[in-house]
Structure formats: structure tokens, C-alpha cells
């Protein structure tokens, strides 16, 4: 067999991508994951803009994870302007805002995009799932409502929030709003537990446990070795689970480099000292659970069962979904803890800041992984240079290697011409990463000599 097998589009992911498999004399020669969504020039858009506008500009990169961009951006501005420590109520509000994003995003991915691959259905889609298991969809809607209402209450609207500003937050939370959210948290926790339990039961019996992945390094934020989404240091662990580096966000360029590929619009990050290809690393739920321990009473009780299935560190890319379901439980528990903290309704949510020249880096964990915003400002507070490294960029190189491993381990399907079954397995693998392709495409610099 000679020729090319093309899977286009890759379905049930955010954005547009395709897979090209090149076959020569019956053997897999090359596998490419093409990110075909065009560059969107947000880094260029920021040039000359007042830095305080960046949190409201960069969140337009994505309608799925705008909160993460909003918060990474405001942290980068505060770092560049050497902003004093923001008031603790503002910090709690930002943490809660990010948790609302996680709850909404994880619940929708797990139910709408991932679950149809694991439940026996005539057709793998949400509508068939809703007919066969209406209680699962009901749980997802309960969680989405909780996540969106947190985002609206703290961020000012359900998508593309407005309230994180240099120095803190533009508005406090009222006691009435806080009480209304607390009333929803118990139902949200019960729904998240049901969803996680369902994923455990399905994956323990699934073919995905047999997948032999490439072992990589992992990058995530942590605080004293515990799971951390908003703040903390960056930690890289090796394939053996041992810590390779601990570093502050401001020094990320000492550890992370990027290269480009002719077949894709995304940048390919790697660990600088290991070089490309050895230095590939992954981010997101799989990495976060490899790097830090969960903190919720319910979520951390699930870790032993998870690690008995996938090991520690977990390398199987299909473990992303199970890790995501546990993070969902953890996020609901964390949101409830913050809502019950009386400081969340304190009126002290902002400190004075002044625009100044400087370089700043802001890092948060987005639902899909570590998100880095890096700005350079002039003395008027205008942005002179911007660099963004988003989660999906960091996972695409490993995703591509995993797809090749999947094709090679299923060469019988290729030889028999059962491309449909092979395509489903490849798409299921890619969906496990939950790629956000719209976030991942950036400026391509073309030099003509």
C-alpha cells in the first residue's frame, strides 16, 4: 500500500485540524497533525496598546477559555508595572473566577466531546447520549450552570469577563450573590462526583488502557507540591517522576524554547536544555496531577484508584480525561471553600498602580494547561512586545507523536482499509488532550531576503 490517508476535519475539538498519514510499501512513513486554523495575530494586535487594555483584548483569543487569558494578562501587566501585592479579597475573587472557568469547561468537554467515545451508543454524539443517559447530561448542565454563574458573578458576564484590572478587581462580591452560589455548590459537587465515577467505571474496562504512549516531561504550576491553578511556581518533572527544574514564571525563557514546523501554524515548544525532540513536555490535567497533589477532600480520595490504573507519573494520554474529571471535583470543592470564606465579600479589592516601563510575565493554569503571557511596556505603559505560549501549543508535538504511535499499533486497520475505525481511535486520542486550536495559532513571522 502506498499513498496518503487524510482525516479531515478532526471532529469534536475546538478549532480546525487534520491528520495526514503517509504510507509507503505498507509501512507508516510519516504522520502529521496539521493545525490548519490560520494565525490570528493577537501578539501583533497588542503592539502600542495601553497595557491595561490587554486583559480585555487577549481574552478574545478564545470563547472557551477567556477567563484564563484575562487573568494571565492582568498578572503580566501587574508584573511589568511592578504592582504592589493585590488585596486578599481580590485574590480570592480571581481564584474563584478561574474555578468557574474550569468547572464550565471541564464539564462540557467530558460530557459533550469525550463521553460519547466511551459509552456504547449507536451514534457517538451528544444527542444519542442524552437519549440513552439523560441523567449524565443533566449533571453536566448543573455543573455548567454553576460555572457560568460564578463567572457572571465575579467577572461581570458569562463570557469574556471585565473585572480583573491592574491592582485587583473592579467590584466586590455582594453577600446575596455569594449566598446564592453557595446554595448551588452541593448539587454541583454531587454532579461532579457522578461524572468522575462514571469515567472511572468506563475507563477501567476500556481498550484505551492498552495504549503504549511516549513518556515525556510534564510542566505545571504548584504550591508546596500541591495542585495550584492561579499562582505558585513552575515545576518540570521528568518521565521518571523526579523534579528536573523549579523556576519562577519570569525566567521561563531560560527553560522553554520554541520552534516551528512547515505543516502547522502552531509553535512547537520544548525544554531548552534537552532540545527538540527529547525535550517535549506536556501540560494540562495529566501534567498537573503528575506534578502536584489534589487538595479537595473528595478529589484526593480518588487519586489511589487513578494511579492504580495509570501509574505515577501517568503517561497514557487517555488518562487526561480521568484526570480532568478529578480536577472537576477538586474545582467544585475549592469554589465552595472560597465562597465560605468571609473575605470574599470584603470591599477592599483594589490597590493603586501606576503605568511604568517594565517587563512582566503572567502565568495561570488554563483548563488545557499552563498559559504564559509575556509583555514589555514602555514608560507610558504601552505594550512594545508580547509573547503568548498557550496550553495546546505545548501539547501539539506530543499529540502528533501519540497519533503516529496509534497508527503504528493499529497497522492492521490500515492494511485492511478500515480507515473509519482507525480514524475514530485517532480522534479519540486527540480529544483526550482537549485541544483548543483557536488559542494555539499565532503570528508567523515571514522574512524575505
mmCIF file of C-alpha atoms in Angstrom, residues 28 45 55-56 65 85-86 102 111 174 227 254 282 286 300 308 384 432:
data_model
loop_
_atom_site.group_PDB
_atom_site.id
_atom_site.type_symbol
_atom_site.label_atom_id
_atom_site.label_comp_id
_atom_site.label_asym_id
_atom_site.label_seq_id
_atom_site.Cartn_x
_atom_site.Cartn_y
_atom_site.Cartn_z
ATOM 1 C CA UNK A 28 3.806 4.191 8.003
ATOM 2 C CA UNK A 45 -2.587 43.439 17.947
ATOM 3 C CA UNK A 55 -6.791 41.636 29.627
ATOM 4 C CA UNK A 56 -9.865 42.635 27.587
ATOM 5 C CA UNK A 65 -11.164 29.737 27.995
ATOM 6 C CA UNK A 85 0.533 42.817 46.190
ATOM 7 C CA UNK A 86 -3.180 42.943 45.440
ATOM 8 C CA UNK A 102 -12.616 25.160 34.982
ATOM 9 C CA UNK A 111 -19.837 15.200 28.576
ATOM 10 C CA UNK A 174 -22.224 41.091 47.435
ATOM 11 C CA UNK A 227 -2.273 21.356 42.830
ATOM 12 C CA UNK A 254 15.684 30.101 30.379
ATOM 13 C CA UNK A 282 3.056 18.030 28.272
ATOM 14 C CA UNK A 286 -2.384 14.893 33.194
ATOM 15 C CA UNK A 300 -7.770 13.453 46.643
ATOM 16 C CA UNK A 308 -3.551 2.124 40.211
ATOM 17 C CA UNK A 384 6.061 47.211 22.903
ATOM 18 C CA UNK A 432 -8.366 13.262 25.238
#
